[in-house]
Structures are given as structure tokens and as C-alpha cells.
């Protein structure tokens, strides 16, 4: 059964005149008759009663007319919608954002500001917690956090913009004895466990930071990993270890967390929120990249 057969049946059923129906469809009357006959043979149904004087629908024909009357329009409308979606997909910008609530909110604000300038653009945001999520999704851009200057290594193959620097803190439960101290030094963490997010986090940021501290200071020698922010934060609240992060990272349920500047209030380190793209995509993303550089670089 083809769309053309259905169209031939519907036009003949509406007009009850094969010559008139053929003219409406710009085919010969013989061609229309062949299409109807082929359809009846396939369905094993007689759809029309034809005499030399008139044409009438059978009960089966009336039923099909009732159920099929909108099929061609729905098919053509759906094809138009699919083509429109295909064109939109070519223009759509896919952004993968690290799964941290504060960073996702930041991404939303950046995209909303750009869309106010370019209403025709369309973005799709996906969260990631693992480098595999990025490679599988093949995003146009990635928004993540670098705790170390390692993102400089990306500049050979990627373009990037630092959209914000976030002060870093030692984060611990209020139940931790260190929470009561006014100033904290690295030696205070001897014997503590470092709680980390995502063992496969992009660039291994927290792992690199942990290894750096453990190697140079011989203080933090244990690490524990969590697959999502909520589980990590609950572990901090339960005083299972310390974390190094930024305020936008935490929900801070009931203000149960204490944060001390890292390494101290006089020379506080920071994490960088960066947006990264492949250089081969720069032409297609040219307008948005220009916006980022003008407003955040």
C-alpha cells in the first residue's frame, strides 16, 4: 500500500467520479482505476460499487474513508516538521555542562544572555559526570571546572574561554574539630580523608589536586570517590572527610558545612570555570565564541 494509492482512493471516494478524481490528481482515469484495483486486491476488499451510471462506496469503503481521510495531510505535515527539525538541528548548539548545580545555573544565565541578542539560536544542554559522557555525546562545547591550570594544555587542539574564577575552600562538617579554628594550615589535615567527585572527572582535576597535596605535603593520603554531588555533600556533612571546592558547588543543607579559604585568606587559590570547543568547530560557533570572548575573557 502506498500514499499514492490512499490519495487515489480518497479522491475517488469524495467525488464518486473516477474521471473527476483523476483530473484533480493530474493522472489519467485509467491510471486511477489501476491504483484502486491494486489497492482492493491487496486489501482483499471491494471498496466501490460501479455501474455505467454511478459510483458508490461499499460499507468497507465508507469505513476506510472515515478512518483514512486525514492520513495524507498528516503524512505531509509530519514530513514538513521533520525537515524543519533537520534544519534546526544543523543550527542547534549542543553544550555539555559538568553536573554541578551552580555551574548548570551559570550556563543557563550565559545562554539566556546570548539568546537575548540572537533569538534564532537554539541550545541543547546536557549534563556530564564522566569524560565518556562527552565523547559519546559529541557536544559542540563543554563547560566544566578546572581546579588546576591544566586547561592550558587544551589550547593546542581546542579554543577556550575562562568565564569565571571561583575561590577555593577547604570544606568540612561543622562536627569536624577543625571547623572551630579561625585559620587552617595543610598540616592540620593529617590523617583526614579527601572526598572527591567523579573518579573519571574531566582532566582528573580533583585527583591531580589530591596527588599534588599528598606528594608535597605528605598529609592527605586517602581518597574516596562519589558519583554525584549530593552523595559527596552528605558524606562531608557526616564528617567522613574533607573536600576542596567552591561555594557554588554545594547545597549546604541547613548550613551544616564550614568553609576555610585555601590555602589561606591572604592568598586564596581559585578554580576556573571554562567553556571549551574544538577548533574545527570555530566557524560554525563564530558568533557565540565572539560573544563569550567579549563578555567573559
Coordinates of N, CA, C and O in Angstrom, one line a residue, residues 39 41 56 74 93 95 98 126 136 138 179 201 214 255 296:
X39 N -5.2 -1.6 -4.9 CA -5.5 -1.4 -3.5 C -6.5 -2.4 -3.1 O -6.3 -3.1 -2.0
X41 N -7.2 -5.3 -4.4 CA -6.6 -6.6 -4.4 C -5.7 -6.9 -3.2 O -5.7 -7.9 -2.6
X56 N -20.6 4.1 -6.2 CA -21.0 4.2 -4.7 C -19.9 3.5 -3.9 O -19.3 2.5 -4.4
X74 N -1.6 14.3 7.3 CA -0.8 14.1 8.5 C 0.6 13.6 8.0 O 1.6 14.0 8.6
X93 N 23.1 24.3 18.9 CA 24.4 24.2 19.6 C 24.2 23.4 20.8 O 23.4 23.6 21.6
X95 N 25.7 22.0 24.2 CA 26.6 22.3 25.3 C 26.5 21.2 26.4 O 25.4 21.0 26.9
X98 N 29.3 20.3 33.2 CA 29.6 19.4 34.3 C 28.4 19.4 35.3 O 27.8 20.4 35.6
X126 N 23.3 19.4 28.0 CA 23.4 18.0 28.6 C 24.4 18.0 29.8 O 25.4 18.7 29.7
X136 N 30.8 10.4 23.9 CA 29.7 9.7 23.4 C 28.7 10.7 22.8 O 28.1 10.5 21.8
X138 N 29.4 13.8 21.8 CA 29.9 14.6 20.7 C 29.4 16.1 20.8 O 28.8 16.6 19.8
X179 N 36.7 22.7 62.3 CA 35.7 23.7 61.9 C 35.8 24.9 62.8 O 35.4 26.0 62.4
X201 N 36.5 12.2 36.4 CA 36.2 13.6 36.1 C 37.1 14.2 35.1 O 38.3 13.8 35.0
X214 N 49.2 15.3 48.4 CA 49.8 14.1 49.1 C 51.3 14.0 48.9 O 52.0 13.7 49.8
X255 N 23.0 24.7 56.5 CA 24.3 25.3 56.8 C 25.1 24.4 57.8 O 25.6 24.8 58.8
X296 N 33.4 37.7 28.7 CA 33.9 36.9 29.8 C 35.4 36.7 29.7 O 36.0 36.4 30.7

